[in-house]
C-alpha cells in the first residue's frame, strides 16, 4: 500500500482570495479529447442540473497533467473526470441547494455558521476576477477511478457526498480498519498519489477535488500567486465576432 494521505487543514478562504492572479490566458479544452486515456462523464449535466454543460472543459495545462496522472495508473485502472469548469449559475445552484438542506436540518444556526458548513463542500459562487470560484477558473477537476469494467472504484463515499467520510484522509484516521476500509484507503491513496505527482493539490474535505493553477492550488502548494482566473469556453459566435472586428480594425 502506498504512503498515507496527509491530513491537511481546510483552506482559509479569506487568505486564499487575497492571493494575486497573473492570468496566463490559457485556453480551455474538452477533456473528452483524451478518449482512450481519460474517461469523461459530465456528472451535473447527466443529473439534469440547470445550465450544466455536456462536456468537462479544463485548461490546457490541466489537460496535459491529467494525461500524466492517467498514464501513471496501473493497467486496467482509468482516471474519470466528473466535473471541471462550471458556469456561475451551476455553482450558485449547488451552493444554494446544499445551504438550504443544511438550514432545514439546523434551523437554529446563524447565517455565518450555515455558510461555513456549506463551504466545506461547495465554494462560494463568485465571478470576482480577483477571487473567483475555483471551478470557474478551469483549474479545478473532480475525478475518481474506474476498474477494467468501467465501474467506479469504492472510495468509501459517493462523489459529492457531503459527509465527514468524504474528507480525503478520513479513512486514514481509523484506528483499526477492516478489510473493506483498507480497500477504500488503498483506492484513495492511488488516486491521491497519481494526482499529486502530476502537480495537483487536493481540497482536504473532498477526496475527488483537485486543483492546478488557481488560487486554491497556489495556497496549498505555497506559491505566491495563481495563474488562472475566471474564464469560459469560447463560443463560435464570440470567435466570429473577434475575427470580424480584427478585419475592420
PDB file of C-alpha atoms in Angstrom:
ATOM      1  CA  UNK A   1       0.000   0.000   0.000  1.00  0.00           C
ATOM      2  CA  UNK A   2       1.313   3.465  -0.898  1.00  0.00           C
ATOM      3  CA  UNK A   3       2.032   6.289   1.532  1.00  0.00           C
ATOM      4  CA  UNK A   4      -0.603   7.718   3.850  1.00  0.00           C
ATOM      5  CA  UNK A   5      -2.654  10.667   2.681  1.00  0.00           C
ATOM      6  CA  UNK A   6      -1.672  13.579   4.932  1.00  0.00           C
ATOM      7  CA  UNK A   7      -4.303  15.345   6.984  1.00  0.00           C
ATOM      8  CA  UNK A   8      -4.331  18.963   5.811  1.00  0.00           C
ATOM      9  CA  UNK A   9      -6.175  21.928   7.251  1.00  0.00           C
ATOM     10  CA  UNK A  10      -9.171  23.382   5.461  1.00  0.00           C
ATOM     11  CA  UNK A  11      -8.343  26.450   3.385  1.00  0.00           C
ATOM     12  CA  UNK A  12      -8.501  29.877   4.949  1.00  0.00           C
ATOM     13  CA  UNK A  13     -10.750  31.274   2.247  1.00  0.00           C
ATOM     14  CA  UNK A  14     -10.101  34.904   3.203  1.00  0.00           C
ATOM     15  CA  UNK A  15      -6.383  34.350   2.705  1.00  0.00           C
ATOM     16  CA  UNK A  16      -6.887  32.258  -0.425  1.00  0.00           C
ATOM     17  CA  UNK A  17      -8.903  35.046  -2.042  1.00  0.00           C
ATOM     18  CA  UNK A  18      -6.128  37.585  -1.455  1.00  0.00           C
ATOM     19  CA  UNK A  19      -3.534  35.660  -3.472  1.00  0.00           C
ATOM     20  CA  UNK A  20      -2.807  37.591  -6.693  1.00  0.00           C
ATOM     21  CA  UNK A  21      -3.699  36.093 -10.067  1.00  0.00           C
ATOM     22  CA  UNK A  22      -1.327  36.563 -13.011  1.00  0.00           C
ATOM     23  CA  UNK A  23      -3.713  35.270 -15.670  1.00  0.00           C
ATOM     24  CA  UNK A  24      -1.840  33.413 -18.410  1.00  0.00           C
ATOM     25  CA  UNK A  25      -4.867  33.274 -20.777  1.00  0.00           C
ATOM     26  CA  UNK A  26      -4.507  29.562 -21.373  1.00  0.00           C
ATOM     27  CA  UNK A  27      -7.441  28.216 -23.340  1.00  0.00           C
ATOM     28  CA  UNK A  28      -9.993  25.659 -22.211  1.00  0.00           C
ATOM     29  CA  UNK A  29     -10.007  22.285 -23.933  1.00  0.00           C
ATOM     30  CA  UNK A  30     -12.547  19.441 -23.653  1.00  0.00           C
ATOM     31  CA  UNK A  31     -11.395  16.505 -21.548  1.00  0.00           C
ATOM     32  CA  UNK A  32     -13.221  14.148 -23.901  1.00  0.00           C
ATOM     33  CA  UNK A  33     -10.437  14.705 -26.472  1.00  0.00           C
ATOM     34  CA  UNK A  34      -8.378  12.220 -24.448  1.00  0.00           C
ATOM     35  CA  UNK A  35     -10.735   9.334 -25.108  1.00  0.00           C
ATOM     36  CA  UNK A  36      -8.830   6.128 -24.502  1.00  0.00           C
ATOM     37  CA  UNK A  37      -6.543   7.697 -21.892  1.00  0.00           C
ATOM     38  CA  UNK A  38      -9.066   9.618 -19.782  1.00  0.00           C
ATOM     39  CA  UNK A  39     -12.740   8.918 -19.274  1.00  0.00           C
ATOM     40  CA  UNK A  40     -15.172  11.824 -19.141  1.00  0.00           C
ATOM     41  CA  UNK A  41     -18.648  11.805 -17.601  1.00  0.00           C
ATOM     42  CA  UNK A  42     -20.087  15.313 -17.009  1.00  0.00           C
ATOM     43  CA  UNK A  43     -21.985  14.380 -13.864  1.00  0.00           C
ATOM     44  CA  UNK A  44     -24.020  17.550 -13.366  1.00  0.00           C
ATOM     45  CA  UNK A  45     -25.228  17.549 -16.964  1.00  0.00           C
ATOM     46  CA  UNK A  46     -26.187  13.888 -16.648  1.00  0.00           C
ATOM     47  CA  UNK A  47     -28.086  14.705 -13.444  1.00  0.00           C
ATOM     48  CA  UNK A  48     -30.061  17.408 -15.267  1.00  0.00           C
ATOM     49  CA  UNK A  49     -28.794  20.309 -13.175  1.00  0.00           C
ATOM     50  CA  UNK A  50     -29.909  23.579 -14.840  1.00  0.00           C
ATOM     51  CA  UNK A  51     -27.310  25.163 -17.159  1.00  0.00           C
ATOM     52  CA  UNK A  52     -24.758  22.373 -16.663  1.00  0.00           C
ATOM     53  CA  UNK A  53     -22.704  21.755 -19.802  1.00  0.00           C
ATOM     54  CA  UNK A  54     -22.337  18.395 -21.618  1.00  0.00           C
ATOM     55  CA  UNK A  55     -18.529  18.487 -21.520  1.00  0.00           C
ATOM     56  CA  UNK A  56     -15.721  18.743 -18.996  1.00  0.00           C
ATOM     57  CA  UNK A  57     -13.654  21.786 -20.012  1.00  0.00           C
ATOM     58  CA  UNK A  58     -10.214  22.243 -18.480  1.00  0.00           C
ATOM     59  CA  UNK A  59      -7.225  24.488 -19.020  1.00  0.00           C
ATOM     60  CA  UNK A  60      -4.687  23.135 -21.485  1.00  0.00           C
ATOM     61  CA  UNK A  61      -2.005  22.508 -18.857  1.00  0.00           C
ATOM     62  CA  UNK A  62      -4.561  20.807 -16.617  1.00  0.00           C
ATOM     63  CA  UNK A  63      -5.451  18.536 -19.536  1.00  0.00           C
ATOM     64  CA  UNK A  64      -1.806  17.573 -20.027  1.00  0.00           C
ATOM     65  CA  UNK A  65      -1.311  16.918 -16.330  1.00  0.00           C
ATOM     66  CA  UNK A  66      -4.435  14.784 -16.178  1.00  0.00           C
ATOM     67  CA  UNK A  67      -2.987  12.710 -19.011  1.00  0.00           C
ATOM     68  CA  UNK A  68       0.196  12.315 -16.992  1.00  0.00           C
ATOM     69  CA  UNK A  69      -1.787  11.186 -13.942  1.00  0.00           C
ATOM     70  CA  UNK A  70      -3.849   8.766 -16.021  1.00  0.00           C
ATOM     71  CA  UNK A  71      -0.759   7.197 -17.600  1.00  0.00           C
ATOM     72  CA  UNK A  72       0.810   6.606 -14.183  1.00  0.00           C
ATOM     73  CA  UNK A  73      -2.038   4.362 -13.057  1.00  0.00           C
ATOM     74  CA  UNK A  74      -1.796   0.562 -13.007  1.00  0.00           C
ATOM     75  CA  UNK A  75      -3.028  -1.319 -16.053  1.00  0.00           C
ATOM     76  CA  UNK A  76      -6.812  -1.683 -16.028  1.00  0.00           C
ATOM     77  CA  UNK A  77      -7.398   1.474 -13.943  1.00  0.00           C
ATOM     78  CA  UNK A  78      -8.733   4.586 -15.689  1.00  0.00           C
ATOM     79  CA  UNK A  79      -8.980   8.178 -14.478  1.00  0.00           C
ATOM     80  CA  UNK A  80     -12.515   9.551 -14.781  1.00  0.00           C
ATOM     81  CA  UNK A  81     -13.299  13.288 -14.940  1.00  0.00           C
ATOM     82  CA  UNK A  82     -16.703  14.042 -13.403  1.00  0.00           C
ATOM     83  CA  UNK A  83     -16.646  17.839 -13.424  1.00  0.00           C
ATOM     84  CA  UNK A  84     -14.292  20.711 -14.164  1.00  0.00           C
ATOM     85  CA  UNK A  85     -15.134  24.208 -15.416  1.00  0.00           C
ATOM     86  CA  UNK A  86     -18.677  25.069 -14.473  1.00  0.00           C
ATOM     87  CA  UNK A  87     -20.837  28.130 -15.155  1.00  0.00           C
ATOM     88  CA  UNK A  88     -21.536  30.559 -12.337  1.00  0.00           C
ATOM     89  CA  UNK A  89     -25.219  29.582 -12.414  1.00  0.00           C
ATOM     90  CA  UNK A  90     -24.340  25.946 -11.703  1.00  0.00           C
ATOM     91  CA  UNK A  91     -22.083  26.997  -8.814  1.00  0.00           C
ATOM     92  CA  UNK A  92     -24.919  29.091  -7.409  1.00  0.00           C
ATOM     93  CA  UNK A  93     -27.363  26.194  -7.778  1.00  0.00           C
ATOM     94  CA  UNK A  94     -25.053  23.781  -5.950  1.00  0.00           C
ATOM     95  CA  UNK A  95     -24.341  26.283  -3.172  1.00  0.00           C
ATOM     96  CA  UNK A  96     -27.995  27.179  -2.643  1.00  0.00           C
ATOM     97  CA  UNK A  97     -29.117  23.547  -2.694  1.00  0.00           C
ATOM     98  CA  UNK A  98     -26.640  22.457  -0.016  1.00  0.00           C
ATOM     99  CA  UNK A  99     -27.146  25.637   2.060  1.00  0.00           C
ATOM    100  CA  UNK A 100     -30.912  25.074   2.087  1.00  0.00           C
ATOM    101  CA  UNK A 101     -30.518  21.420   3.062  1.00  0.00           C
ATOM    102  CA  UNK A 102     -28.236  22.351   5.958  1.00  0.00           C
ATOM    103  CA  UNK A 103     -30.542  25.171   7.062  1.00  0.00           C
ATOM    104  CA  UNK A 104     -33.531  22.813   7.155  1.00  0.00           C
ATOM    105  CA  UNK A 105     -31.564  20.374   9.309  1.00  0.00           C
ATOM    106  CA  UNK A 106     -30.153  23.056  11.637  1.00  0.00           C
ATOM    107  CA  UNK A 107     -32.644  25.961  11.517  1.00  0.00           C
ATOM    108  CA  UNK A 108     -31.177  27.461  14.710  1.00  0.00           C
ATOM    109  CA  UNK A 109     -27.715  28.080  13.210  1.00  0.00           C
ATOM    110  CA  UNK A 110     -26.680  31.584  12.189  1.00  0.00           C
ATOM    111  CA  UNK A 111     -26.090  32.608   8.580  1.00  0.00           C
ATOM    112  CA  UNK A 112     -22.328  32.627   9.213  1.00  0.00           C
ATOM    113  CA  UNK A 113     -22.436  29.074  10.589  1.00  0.00           C
ATOM    114  CA  UNK A 114     -24.547  27.876   7.670  1.00  0.00           C
ATOM    115  CA  UNK A 115     -22.127  29.448   5.214  1.00  0.00           C
ATOM    116  CA  UNK A 116     -19.158  27.761   6.889  1.00  0.00           C
ATOM    117  CA  UNK A 117     -20.839  24.353   6.777  1.00  0.00           C
ATOM    118  CA  UNK A 118     -21.829  24.830   3.145  1.00  0.00           C
ATOM    119  CA  UNK A 119     -18.355  25.937   2.082  1.00  0.00           C
ATOM    120  CA  UNK A 120     -16.925  22.701   3.426  1.00  0.00           C
ATOM    121  CA  UNK A 121     -18.218  21.083   0.217  1.00  0.00           C
ATOM    122  CA  UNK A 122     -19.285  23.902  -2.139  1.00  0.00           C
ATOM    123  CA  UNK A 123     -17.286  27.071  -2.719  1.00  0.00           C
ATOM    124  CA  UNK A 124     -18.940  30.464  -2.538  1.00  0.00           C
ATOM    125  CA  UNK A 125     -20.217  31.439  -6.007  1.00  0.00           C
ATOM    126  CA  UNK A 126     -18.060  34.278  -7.312  1.00  0.00           C
ATOM    127  CA  UNK A 127     -17.164  35.823 -10.665  1.00  0.00           C
ATOM    128  CA  UNK A 128     -14.873  38.353  -8.992  1.00  0.00           C
ATOM    129  CA  UNK A 129     -11.752  38.414 -11.189  1.00  0.00           C
ATOM    130  CA  UNK A 130      -9.634  38.719  -8.034  1.00  0.00           C
ATOM    131  CA  UNK A 131     -11.368  35.891  -6.158  1.00  0.00           C
ATOM    132  CA  UNK A 132     -13.304  33.557  -8.478  1.00  0.00           C
ATOM    133  CA  UNK A 133     -14.889  30.259  -7.503  1.00  0.00           C
ATOM    134  CA  UNK A 134     -12.233  27.566  -8.119  1.00  0.00           C
ATOM    135  CA  UNK A 135     -14.260  25.663 -10.710  1.00  0.00           C
ATOM    136  CA  UNK A 136     -14.860  28.868 -12.669  1.00  0.00           C
ATOM    137  CA  UNK A 137     -11.129  29.018 -13.465  1.00  0.00           C
ATOM    138  CA  UNK A 138     -10.903  25.744 -15.380  1.00  0.00           C
ATOM    139  CA  UNK A 139      -8.200  24.697 -12.915  1.00  0.00           C
ATOM    140  CA  UNK A 140     -10.376  22.535 -10.652  1.00  0.00           C
ATOM    141  CA  UNK A 141     -11.292  18.966 -11.511  1.00  0.00           C
ATOM    142  CA  UNK A 142     -13.454  16.381  -9.778  1.00  0.00           C
ATOM    143  CA  UNK A 143     -12.091  12.931 -10.515  1.00  0.00           C
ATOM    144  CA  UNK A 144     -12.277   9.286  -9.496  1.00  0.00           C
ATOM    145  CA  UNK A 145     -11.024   5.924 -10.752  1.00  0.00           C
ATOM    146  CA  UNK A 146     -12.631   3.199 -12.843  1.00  0.00           C
ATOM    147  CA  UNK A 147     -11.873  -0.502 -12.883  1.00  0.00           C
ATOM    148  CA  UNK A 148     -11.377  -2.581 -16.033  1.00  0.00           C
ATOM    149  CA  UNK A 149     -15.158  -2.938 -16.366  1.00  0.00           C
ATOM    150  CA  UNK A 150     -15.685   0.840 -16.345  1.00  0.00           C
ATOM    151  CA  UNK A 151     -17.151   0.848 -12.849  1.00  0.00           C
ATOM    152  CA  UNK A 152     -16.093   3.372 -10.198  1.00  0.00           C
ATOM    153  CA  UNK A 153     -13.742   2.105  -7.518  1.00  0.00           C
ATOM    154  CA  UNK A 154     -15.061   2.133  -3.964  1.00  0.00           C
ATOM    155  CA  UNK A 155     -13.914   5.399  -2.367  1.00  0.00           C
ATOM    156  CA  UNK A 156     -15.993   4.986   0.787  1.00  0.00           C
ATOM    157  CA  UNK A 157     -18.446   7.772  -0.083  1.00  0.00           C
ATOM    158  CA  UNK A 158     -20.125   8.895  -3.265  1.00  0.00           C
ATOM    159  CA  UNK A 159     -18.935  11.809  -5.365  1.00  0.00           C
ATOM    160  CA  UNK A 160     -20.371  14.987  -3.816  1.00  0.00           C
ATOM    161  CA  UNK A 161     -21.467  13.208  -0.640  1.00  0.00           C
ATOM    162  CA  UNK A 162     -21.489  15.967   1.976  1.00  0.00           C
ATOM    163  CA  UNK A 163     -20.349  13.942   4.987  1.00  0.00           C
ATOM    164  CA  UNK A 164     -17.184  13.742   7.078  1.00  0.00           C
ATOM    165  CA  UNK A 165     -16.333  10.451   5.376  1.00  0.00           C
ATOM    166  CA  UNK A 166     -15.693  12.400   2.162  1.00  0.00           C
ATOM    167  CA  UNK A 167     -12.697  14.140   3.725  1.00  0.00           C
ATOM    168  CA  UNK A 168      -9.719  12.824   1.799  1.00  0.00           C
ATOM    169  CA  UNK A 169      -7.849  11.473   4.833  1.00  0.00           C
ATOM    170  CA  UNK A 170     -10.967  10.332   6.735  1.00  0.00           C
ATOM    171  CA  UNK A 171     -10.246   6.595   6.491  1.00  0.00           C
ATOM    172  CA  UNK A 172      -6.564   7.103   7.305  1.00  0.00           C
ATOM    173  CA  UNK A 173      -7.620   8.028  10.823  1.00  0.00           C
ATOM    174  CA  UNK A 174      -9.418   4.779  11.617  1.00  0.00           C
ATOM    175  CA  UNK A 175      -7.544   3.044  14.461  1.00  0.00           C
ATOM    176  CA  UNK A 176      -8.331  -0.500  13.292  1.00  0.00           C
ATOM    177  CA  UNK A 177      -9.525  -0.534   9.655  1.00  0.00           C
ATOM    178  CA  UNK A 178     -11.032  -3.786   8.465  1.00  0.00           C
ATOM    179  CA  UNK A 179     -10.559  -5.339   5.001  1.00  0.00           C
ATOM    180  CA  UNK A 180     -13.213  -3.110   3.417  1.00  0.00           C
ATOM    181  CA  UNK A 181     -11.774   0.066   4.944  1.00  0.00           C
ATOM    182  CA  UNK A 182      -8.257  -0.939   3.886  1.00  0.00           C
ATOM    183  CA  UNK A 183      -9.547  -1.371   0.333  1.00  0.00           C
ATOM    184  CA  UNK A 184     -11.012   2.157   0.416  1.00  0.00           C
ATOM    185  CA  UNK A 185      -7.766   3.545   1.819  1.00  0.00           C
ATOM    186  CA  UNK A 186      -5.809   1.871  -0.983  1.00  0.00           C
ATOM    187  CA  UNK A 187      -8.127   3.317  -3.657  1.00  0.00           C
ATOM    188  CA  UNK A 188      -7.939   6.847  -2.250  1.00  0.00           C
ATOM    189  CA  UNK A 189      -4.170   6.647  -1.956  1.00  0.00           C
ATOM    190  CA  UNK A 190      -3.892   5.500  -5.565  1.00  0.00           C
ATOM    191  CA  UNK A 191      -5.889   8.490  -6.780  1.00  0.00           C
ATOM    192  CA  UNK A 192      -4.107  10.923  -4.465  1.00  0.00           C
ATOM    193  CA  UNK A 193      -0.647   9.718  -5.492  1.00  0.00           C
ATOM    194  CA  UNK A 194      -1.409   9.911  -9.226  1.00  0.00           C
ATOM    195  CA  UNK A 195      -2.875  13.406  -8.984  1.00  0.00           C
ATOM    196  CA  UNK A 196      -0.350  14.992  -6.621  1.00  0.00           C
ATOM    197  CA  UNK A 197       2.611  13.562  -8.517  1.00  0.00           C
ATOM    198  CA  UNK A 198       1.150  15.201 -11.640  1.00  0.00           C
ATOM    199  CA  UNK A 199       1.272  18.569  -9.844  1.00  0.00           C
ATOM    200  CA  UNK A 200      -2.260  18.874  -8.480  1.00  0.00           C
ATOM    201  CA  UNK A 201      -3.246  19.801  -4.934  1.00  0.00           C
ATOM    202  CA  UNK A 202      -6.226  18.322  -3.129  1.00  0.00           C
ATOM    203  CA  UNK A 203      -9.046  20.032  -1.250  1.00  0.00           C
ATOM    204  CA  UNK A 204      -8.947  18.128   2.089  1.00  0.00           C
ATOM    205  CA  UNK A 205     -12.717  17.997   2.537  1.00  0.00           C
ATOM    206  CA  UNK A 206     -13.282  16.254  -0.820  1.00  0.00           C
ATOM    207  CA  UNK A 207     -11.384  13.156  -1.934  1.00  0.00           C
ATOM    208  CA  UNK A 208     -12.439  13.859  -5.544  1.00  0.00           C
ATOM    209  CA  UNK A 209     -11.435  17.546  -5.836  1.00  0.00           C
ATOM    210  CA  UNK A 210      -8.023  18.540  -7.219  1.00  0.00           C
ATOM    211  CA  UNK A 211      -6.621  21.883  -8.371  1.00  0.00           C
ATOM    212  CA  UNK A 212      -3.910  23.263 -10.582  1.00  0.00           C
ATOM    213  CA  UNK A 213      -3.135  26.890 -11.423  1.00  0.00           C
ATOM    214  CA  UNK A 214      -5.871  28.608  -9.411  1.00  0.00           C
ATOM    215  CA  UNK A 215      -5.777  30.315  -6.021  1.00  0.00           C
ATOM    216  CA  UNK A 216      -6.608  27.135  -4.128  1.00  0.00           C
ATOM    217  CA  UNK A 217      -3.667  25.385  -5.800  1.00  0.00           C
ATOM    218  CA  UNK A 218      -1.395  28.337  -5.002  1.00  0.00           C
ATOM    219  CA  UNK A 219      -2.487  28.228  -1.361  1.00  0.00           C
ATOM    220  CA  UNK A 220      -1.795  24.532  -0.851  1.00  0.00           C
ATOM    221  CA  UNK A 221       1.388  24.464  -2.921  1.00  0.00           C
ATOM    222  CA  UNK A 222       2.852  27.502  -1.134  1.00  0.00           C
ATOM    223  CA  UNK A 223       3.073  29.679  -4.231  1.00  0.00           C
ATOM    224  CA  UNK A 224       2.836  33.444  -4.147  1.00  0.00           C
ATOM    225  CA  UNK A 225       0.333  33.754  -6.979  1.00  0.00           C
ATOM    226  CA  UNK A 226      -2.087  31.859  -9.190  1.00  0.00           C
ATOM    227  CA  UNK A 227      -2.076  31.778 -12.986  1.00  0.00           C
ATOM    228  CA  UNK A 228      -5.763  31.049 -13.645  1.00  0.00           C
ATOM    229  CA  UNK A 229      -8.587  33.493 -13.071  1.00  0.00           C
ATOM    230  CA  UNK A 230     -12.223  33.189 -14.169  1.00  0.00           C
ATOM    231  CA  UNK A 231     -12.736  32.016 -17.730  1.00  0.00           C
ATOM    232  CA  UNK A 232     -15.313  30.430 -20.017  1.00  0.00           C
ATOM    233  CA  UNK A 233     -15.374  28.305 -23.169  1.00  0.00           C
ATOM    234  CA  UNK A 234     -15.279  30.395 -26.294  1.00  0.00           C
ATOM    235  CA  UNK A 235     -18.425  30.192 -28.376  1.00  0.00           C
ATOM    236  CA  UNK A 236     -18.450  30.174 -32.153  1.00  0.00           C
ATOM    237  CA  UNK A 237     -20.356  33.474 -32.132  1.00  0.00           C
ATOM    238  CA  UNK A 238     -17.719  35.184 -29.978  1.00  0.00           C
ATOM    239  CA  UNK A 239     -14.886  33.859 -32.122  1.00  0.00           C
ATOM    240  CA  UNK A 240     -16.509  35.077 -35.299  1.00  0.00           C
ATOM    241  CA  UNK A 241     -17.172  38.487 -33.740  1.00  0.00           C
ATOM    242  CA  UNK A 242     -13.491  38.807 -32.846  1.00  0.00           C
ATOM    243  CA  UNK A 243     -12.458  37.832 -36.343  1.00  0.00           C
ATOM    244  CA  UNK A 244     -14.844  40.361 -37.906  1.00  0.00           C
ATOM    245  CA  UNK A 245     -13.598  43.066 -35.527  1.00  0.00           C
ATOM    246  CA  UNK A 246      -9.973  42.349 -36.467  1.00  0.00           C
ATOM    247  CA  UNK A 247     -10.752  42.599 -40.151  1.00  0.00           C
ATOM    248  CA  UNK A 248     -12.307  46.027 -39.665  1.00  0.00           C
ATOM    249  CA  UNK A 249      -9.663  47.497 -37.352  1.00  0.00           C
TER     250      UNK A 249
END
